[in-house]
Coordinates of N, CA, C and O in Angstrom, one line a residue:
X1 N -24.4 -37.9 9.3 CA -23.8 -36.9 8.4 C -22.4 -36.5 9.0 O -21.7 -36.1 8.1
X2 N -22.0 -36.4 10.1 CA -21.5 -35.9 10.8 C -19.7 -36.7 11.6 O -18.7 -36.3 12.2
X3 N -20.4 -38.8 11.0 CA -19.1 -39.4 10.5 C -19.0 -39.2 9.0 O -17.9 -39.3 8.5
X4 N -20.0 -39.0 8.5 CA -19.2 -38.5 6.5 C -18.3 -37.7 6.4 O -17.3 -37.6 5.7
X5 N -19.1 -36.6 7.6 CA -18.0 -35.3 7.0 C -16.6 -35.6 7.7 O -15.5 -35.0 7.5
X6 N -17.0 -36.7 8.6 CA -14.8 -36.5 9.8 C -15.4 -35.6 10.6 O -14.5 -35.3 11.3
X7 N -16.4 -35.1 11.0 CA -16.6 -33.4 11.6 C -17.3 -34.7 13.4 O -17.8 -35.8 13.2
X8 N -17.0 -34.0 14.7 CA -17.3 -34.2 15.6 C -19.4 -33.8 15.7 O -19.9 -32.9 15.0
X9 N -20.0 -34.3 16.4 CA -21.1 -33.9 16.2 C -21.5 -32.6 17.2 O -22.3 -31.8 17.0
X10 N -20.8 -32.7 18.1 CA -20.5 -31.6 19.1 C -19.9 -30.4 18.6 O -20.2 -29.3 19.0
X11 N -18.8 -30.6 17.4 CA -18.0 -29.4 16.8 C -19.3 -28.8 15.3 O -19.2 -27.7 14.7
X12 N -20.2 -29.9 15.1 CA -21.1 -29.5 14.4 C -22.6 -28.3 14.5 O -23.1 -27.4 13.8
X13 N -22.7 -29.1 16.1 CA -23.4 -28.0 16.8 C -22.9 -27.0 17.3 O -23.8 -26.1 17.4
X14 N -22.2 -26.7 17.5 CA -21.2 -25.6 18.4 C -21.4 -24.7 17.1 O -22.1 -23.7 17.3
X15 N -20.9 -24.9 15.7 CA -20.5 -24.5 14.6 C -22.3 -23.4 14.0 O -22.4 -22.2 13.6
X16 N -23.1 -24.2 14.2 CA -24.5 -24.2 13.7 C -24.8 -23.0 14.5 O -25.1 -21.9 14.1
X17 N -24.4 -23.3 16.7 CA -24.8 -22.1 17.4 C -24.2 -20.9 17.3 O -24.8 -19.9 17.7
X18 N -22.9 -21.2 16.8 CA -22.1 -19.6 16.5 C -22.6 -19.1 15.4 O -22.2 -17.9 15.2
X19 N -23.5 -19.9 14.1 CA -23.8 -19.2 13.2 C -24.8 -18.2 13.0 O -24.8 -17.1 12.3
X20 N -25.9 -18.9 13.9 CA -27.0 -18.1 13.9 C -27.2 -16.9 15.3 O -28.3 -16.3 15.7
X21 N -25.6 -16.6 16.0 CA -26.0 -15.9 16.7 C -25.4 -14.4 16.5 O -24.4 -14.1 16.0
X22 N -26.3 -13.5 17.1 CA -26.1 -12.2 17.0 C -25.7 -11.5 17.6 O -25.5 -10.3 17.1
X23 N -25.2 -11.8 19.1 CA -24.4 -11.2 20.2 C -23.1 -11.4 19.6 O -22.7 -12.4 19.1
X24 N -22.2 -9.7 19.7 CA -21.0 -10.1 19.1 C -20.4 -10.9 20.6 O -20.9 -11.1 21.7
X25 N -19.4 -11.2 20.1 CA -18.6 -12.2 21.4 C -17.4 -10.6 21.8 O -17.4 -9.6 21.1
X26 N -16.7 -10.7 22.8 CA -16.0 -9.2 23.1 C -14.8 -9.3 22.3 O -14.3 -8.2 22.0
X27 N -14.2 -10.3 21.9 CA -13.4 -9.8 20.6 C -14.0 -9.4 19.7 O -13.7 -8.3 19.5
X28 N -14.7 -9.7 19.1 CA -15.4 -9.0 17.8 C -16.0 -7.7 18.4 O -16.0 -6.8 17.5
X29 N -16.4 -7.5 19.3 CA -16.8 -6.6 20.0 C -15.8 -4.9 19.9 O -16.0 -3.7 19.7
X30 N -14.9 -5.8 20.1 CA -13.5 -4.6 20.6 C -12.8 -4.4 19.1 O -12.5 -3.2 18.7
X31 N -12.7 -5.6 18.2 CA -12.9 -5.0 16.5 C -13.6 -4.1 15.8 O -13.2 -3.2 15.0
X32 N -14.9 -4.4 16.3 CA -15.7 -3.2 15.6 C -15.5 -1.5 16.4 O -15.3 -0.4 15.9
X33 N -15.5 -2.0 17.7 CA -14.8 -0.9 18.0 C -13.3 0.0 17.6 O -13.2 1.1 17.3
X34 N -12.8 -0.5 17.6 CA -11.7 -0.1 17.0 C -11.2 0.0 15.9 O -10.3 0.8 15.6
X35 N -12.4 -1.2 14.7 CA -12.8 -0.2 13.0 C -13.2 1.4 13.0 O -12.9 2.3 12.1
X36 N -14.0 1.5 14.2 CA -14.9 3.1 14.1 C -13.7 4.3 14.7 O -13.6 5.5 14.5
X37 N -12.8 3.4 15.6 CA -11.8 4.7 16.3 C -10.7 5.3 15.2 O -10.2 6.4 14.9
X38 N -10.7 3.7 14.6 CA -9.6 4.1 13.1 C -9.7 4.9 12.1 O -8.9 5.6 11.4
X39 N -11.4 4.5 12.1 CA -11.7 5.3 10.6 C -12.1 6.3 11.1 O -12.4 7.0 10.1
X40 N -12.3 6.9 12.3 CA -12.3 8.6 12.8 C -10.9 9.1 12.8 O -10.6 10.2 12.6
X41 N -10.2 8.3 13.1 CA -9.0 8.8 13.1 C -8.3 9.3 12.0 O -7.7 10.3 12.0
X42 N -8.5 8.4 10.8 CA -8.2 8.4 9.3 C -9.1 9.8 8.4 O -8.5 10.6 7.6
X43 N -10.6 9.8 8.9 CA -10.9 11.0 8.2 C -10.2 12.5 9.3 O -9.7 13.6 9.1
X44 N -10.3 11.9 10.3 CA -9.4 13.2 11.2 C -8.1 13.6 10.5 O -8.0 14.8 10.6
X45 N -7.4 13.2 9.9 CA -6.2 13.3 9.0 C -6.3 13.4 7.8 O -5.4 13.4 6.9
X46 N -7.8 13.6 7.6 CA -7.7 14.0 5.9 C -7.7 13.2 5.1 O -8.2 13.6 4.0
X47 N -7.3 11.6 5.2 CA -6.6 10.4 4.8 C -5.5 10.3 4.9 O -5.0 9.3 4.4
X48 N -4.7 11.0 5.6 CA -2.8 11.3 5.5 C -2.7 10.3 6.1 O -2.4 9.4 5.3
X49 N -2.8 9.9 7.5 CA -2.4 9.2 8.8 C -2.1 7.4 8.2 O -2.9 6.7 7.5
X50 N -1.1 7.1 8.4 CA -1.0 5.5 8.6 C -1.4 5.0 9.8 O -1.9 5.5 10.8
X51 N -1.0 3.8 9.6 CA -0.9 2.3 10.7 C -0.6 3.3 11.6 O -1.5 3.8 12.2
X52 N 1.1 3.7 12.1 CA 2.2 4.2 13.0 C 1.4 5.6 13.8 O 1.4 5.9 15.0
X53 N 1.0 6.1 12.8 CA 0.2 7.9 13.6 C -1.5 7.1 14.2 O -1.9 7.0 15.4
X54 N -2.0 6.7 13.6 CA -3.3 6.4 14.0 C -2.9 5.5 15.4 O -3.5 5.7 16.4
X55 N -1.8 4.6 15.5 CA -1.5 4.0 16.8 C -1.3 5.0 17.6 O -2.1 5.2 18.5
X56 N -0.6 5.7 17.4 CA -0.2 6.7 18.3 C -1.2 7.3 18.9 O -1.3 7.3 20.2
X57 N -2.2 8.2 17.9 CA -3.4 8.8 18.2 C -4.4 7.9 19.2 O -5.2 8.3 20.0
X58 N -4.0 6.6 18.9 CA -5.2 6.0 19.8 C -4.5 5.6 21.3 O -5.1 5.3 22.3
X59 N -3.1 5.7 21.2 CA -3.0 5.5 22.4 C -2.8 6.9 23.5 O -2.5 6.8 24.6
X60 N -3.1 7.8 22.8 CA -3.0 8.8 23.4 C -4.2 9.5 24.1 O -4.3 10.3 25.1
X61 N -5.1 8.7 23.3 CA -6.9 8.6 23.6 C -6.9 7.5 25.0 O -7.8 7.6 25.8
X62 N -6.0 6.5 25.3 CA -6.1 5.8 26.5 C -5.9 4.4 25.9 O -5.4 3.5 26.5
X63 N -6.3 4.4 24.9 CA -6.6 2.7 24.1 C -5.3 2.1 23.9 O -4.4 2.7 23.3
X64 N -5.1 0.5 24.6 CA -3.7 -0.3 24.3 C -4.3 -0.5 22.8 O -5.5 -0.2 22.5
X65 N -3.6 -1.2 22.0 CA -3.2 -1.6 20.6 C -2.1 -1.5 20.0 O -1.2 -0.8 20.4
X66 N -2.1 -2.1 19.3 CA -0.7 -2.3 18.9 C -0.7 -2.0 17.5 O -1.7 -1.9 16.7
X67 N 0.5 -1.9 17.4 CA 0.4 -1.1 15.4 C 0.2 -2.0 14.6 O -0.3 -1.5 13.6
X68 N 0.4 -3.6 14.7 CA 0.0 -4.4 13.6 C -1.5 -4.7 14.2 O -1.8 -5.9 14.0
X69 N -2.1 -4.2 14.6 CA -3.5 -4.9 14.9 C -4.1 -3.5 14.2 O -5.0 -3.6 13.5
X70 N -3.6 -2.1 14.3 CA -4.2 -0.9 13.9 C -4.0 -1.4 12.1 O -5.1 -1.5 11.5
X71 N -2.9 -1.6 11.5 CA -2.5 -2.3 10.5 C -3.4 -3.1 9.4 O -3.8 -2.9 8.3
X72 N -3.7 -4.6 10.7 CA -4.7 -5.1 9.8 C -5.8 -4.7 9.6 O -6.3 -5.0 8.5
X73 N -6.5 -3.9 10.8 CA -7.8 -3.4 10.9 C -8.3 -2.8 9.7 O -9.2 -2.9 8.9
X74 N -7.0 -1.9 9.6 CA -7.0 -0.9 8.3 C -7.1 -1.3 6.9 O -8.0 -0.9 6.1
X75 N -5.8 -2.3 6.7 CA -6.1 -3.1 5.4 C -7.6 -4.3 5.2 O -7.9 -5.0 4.2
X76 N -8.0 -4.2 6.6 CA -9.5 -5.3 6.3 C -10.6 -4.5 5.8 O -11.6 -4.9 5.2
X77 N -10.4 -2.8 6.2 CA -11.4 -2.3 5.9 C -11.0 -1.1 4.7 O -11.5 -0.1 4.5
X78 N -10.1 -1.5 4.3 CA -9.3 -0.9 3.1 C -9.4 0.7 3.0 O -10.0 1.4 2.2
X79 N -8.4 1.1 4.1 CA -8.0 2.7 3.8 C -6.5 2.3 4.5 O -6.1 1.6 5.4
X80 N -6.2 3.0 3.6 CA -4.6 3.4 3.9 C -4.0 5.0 4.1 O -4.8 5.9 4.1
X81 N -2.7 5.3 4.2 CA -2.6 6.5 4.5 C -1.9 6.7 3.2 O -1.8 5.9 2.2
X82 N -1.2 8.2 3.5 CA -0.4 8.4 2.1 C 0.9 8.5 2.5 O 1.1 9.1 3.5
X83 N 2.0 7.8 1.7 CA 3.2 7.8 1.7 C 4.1 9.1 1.3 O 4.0 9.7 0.2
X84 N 5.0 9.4 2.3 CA 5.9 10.5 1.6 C 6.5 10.3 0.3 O 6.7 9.1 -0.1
X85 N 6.7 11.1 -0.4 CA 7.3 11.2 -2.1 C 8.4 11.2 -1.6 O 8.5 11.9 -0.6
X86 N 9.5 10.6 -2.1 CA 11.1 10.2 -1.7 C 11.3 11.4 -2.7 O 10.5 11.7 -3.6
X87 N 12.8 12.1 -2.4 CA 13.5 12.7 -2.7 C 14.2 12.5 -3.9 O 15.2 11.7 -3.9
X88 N 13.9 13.2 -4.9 CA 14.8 12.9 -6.3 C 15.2 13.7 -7.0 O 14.5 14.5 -7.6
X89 N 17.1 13.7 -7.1 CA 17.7 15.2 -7.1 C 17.9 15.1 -9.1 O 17.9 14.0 -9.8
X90 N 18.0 16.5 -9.5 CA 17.5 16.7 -10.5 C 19.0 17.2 -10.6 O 19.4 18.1 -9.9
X91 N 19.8 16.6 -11.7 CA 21.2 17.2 -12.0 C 21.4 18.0 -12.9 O 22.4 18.8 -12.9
X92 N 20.4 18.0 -14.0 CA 20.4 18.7 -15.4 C 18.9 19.5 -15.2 O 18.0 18.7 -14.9
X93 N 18.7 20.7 -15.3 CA 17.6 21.5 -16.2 C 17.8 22.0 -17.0 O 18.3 23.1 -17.2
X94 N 17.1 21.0 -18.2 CA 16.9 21.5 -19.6 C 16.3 22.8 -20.2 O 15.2 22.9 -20.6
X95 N 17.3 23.7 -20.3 CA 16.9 24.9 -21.1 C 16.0 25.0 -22.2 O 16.7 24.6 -23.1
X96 N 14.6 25.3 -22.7 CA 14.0 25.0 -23.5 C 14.7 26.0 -24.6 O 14.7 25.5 -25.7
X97 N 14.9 26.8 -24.6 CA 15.7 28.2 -25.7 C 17.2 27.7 -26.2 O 18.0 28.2 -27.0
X98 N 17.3 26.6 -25.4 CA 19.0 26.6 -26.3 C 18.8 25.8 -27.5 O 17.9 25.0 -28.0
X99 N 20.0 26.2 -27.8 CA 20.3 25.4 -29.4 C 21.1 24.1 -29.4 O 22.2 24.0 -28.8
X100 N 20.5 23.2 -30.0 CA 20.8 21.5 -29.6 C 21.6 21.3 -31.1 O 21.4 21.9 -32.1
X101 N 22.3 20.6 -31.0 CA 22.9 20.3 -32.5 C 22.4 19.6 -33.4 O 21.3 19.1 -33.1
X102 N 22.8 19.3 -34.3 CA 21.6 18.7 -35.4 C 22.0 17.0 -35.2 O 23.1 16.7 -34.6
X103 N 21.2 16.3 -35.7 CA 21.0 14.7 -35.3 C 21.5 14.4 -36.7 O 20.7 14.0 -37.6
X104 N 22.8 14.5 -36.6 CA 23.6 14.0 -38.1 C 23.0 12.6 -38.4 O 22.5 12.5 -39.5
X105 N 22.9 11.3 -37.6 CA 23.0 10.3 -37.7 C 21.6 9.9 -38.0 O 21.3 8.8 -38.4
X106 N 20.7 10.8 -37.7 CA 18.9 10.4 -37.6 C 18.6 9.2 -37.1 O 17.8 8.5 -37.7
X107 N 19.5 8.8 -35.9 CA 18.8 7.9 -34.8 C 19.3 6.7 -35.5 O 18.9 5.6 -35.0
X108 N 20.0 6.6 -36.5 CA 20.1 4.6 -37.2 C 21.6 4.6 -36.9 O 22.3 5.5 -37.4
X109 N 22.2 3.6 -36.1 CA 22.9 3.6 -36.3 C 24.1 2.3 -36.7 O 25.3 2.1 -36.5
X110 N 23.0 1.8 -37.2 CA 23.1 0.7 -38.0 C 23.0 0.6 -39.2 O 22.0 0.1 -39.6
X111 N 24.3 1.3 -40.2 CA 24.0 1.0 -41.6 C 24.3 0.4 -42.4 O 24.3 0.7 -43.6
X112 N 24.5 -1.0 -41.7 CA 24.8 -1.6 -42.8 C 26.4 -2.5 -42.9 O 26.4 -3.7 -43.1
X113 N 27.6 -1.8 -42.8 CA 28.4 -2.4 -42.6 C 29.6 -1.4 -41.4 O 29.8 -0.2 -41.2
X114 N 29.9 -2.1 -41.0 CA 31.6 -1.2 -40.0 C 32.0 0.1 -40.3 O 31.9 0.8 -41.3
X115 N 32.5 0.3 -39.5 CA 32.8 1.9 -39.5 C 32.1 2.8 -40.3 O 32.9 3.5 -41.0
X116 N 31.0 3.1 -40.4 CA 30.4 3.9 -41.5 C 29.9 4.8 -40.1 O 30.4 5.9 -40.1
X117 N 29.2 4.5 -39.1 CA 28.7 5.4 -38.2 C 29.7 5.8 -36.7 O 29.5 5.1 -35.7
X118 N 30.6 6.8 -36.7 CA 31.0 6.8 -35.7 C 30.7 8.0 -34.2 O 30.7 9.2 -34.4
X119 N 30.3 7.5 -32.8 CA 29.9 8.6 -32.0 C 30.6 8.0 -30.8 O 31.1 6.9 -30.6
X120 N 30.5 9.2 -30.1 CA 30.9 9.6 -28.4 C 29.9 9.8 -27.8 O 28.7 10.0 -28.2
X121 N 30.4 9.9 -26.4 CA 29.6 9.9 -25.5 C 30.4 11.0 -24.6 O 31.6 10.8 -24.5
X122 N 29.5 12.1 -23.9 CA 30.6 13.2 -23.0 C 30.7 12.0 -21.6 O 31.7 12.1 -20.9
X123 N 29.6 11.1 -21.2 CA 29.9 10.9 -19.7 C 30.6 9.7 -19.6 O 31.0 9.4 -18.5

């Protein structure tokens, strides 16, 4: 079976013993750990905290890692933080009490033939 598949019979077994076993190996070890520091860290903030603060937080706790490893951890176990609302300057406030002029044209300004509809623009 094992020339059908192209697959080595040694890479077949190897494959079968890593399947059925339940000792994590210490990377996966140090993942799971580091799923539980993240997501304490994440409800510690409310949900605010990103990738960048939760690194920080954990290295402040003693733990090396690095921000794209806090990063994927995060998007593998799907919480994210919240992004600041960017700044959007507002030039006009529309007075609801003023008086607007009347809509001579009622929005068509297409009637049909040339010069019949003429308008400006102030800006």
């Amino acid at each position: 079976m094992a020339r059908l598949l192209g697959v080595s019979t040694s890479g077949y077994y190897a494959h079968a013993k890593r399947a059925v076993a339940t000792v994590l190996t210490p990377r996966q070890q140090r993942r799971a750990d580091l799923e539980v520091k993240i997501t304490q860290a994440h409800q510690g903030s409310h949900g605010t905290y990103g990738s960048p603060r939760i690194t920080a937080e954990l290295r402040d706790q003693g733990e090396v890692v690095t921000a794209k490893t806090v990063a994927k951890i995060m998007a593998s176990i799907g919480i994210e933080g919240i992004s600041p609302r960017t700044f959007k300057t507002r030039t006009t406030v529309v007075d609801p009490a003023a008086s607007f002029p009347p809509d001579l044209v009622d929005r068509h300004f297409d009637r049909g033939r040339p010069d019949v509809v003429w308008l400006t623009d102030i800006t």
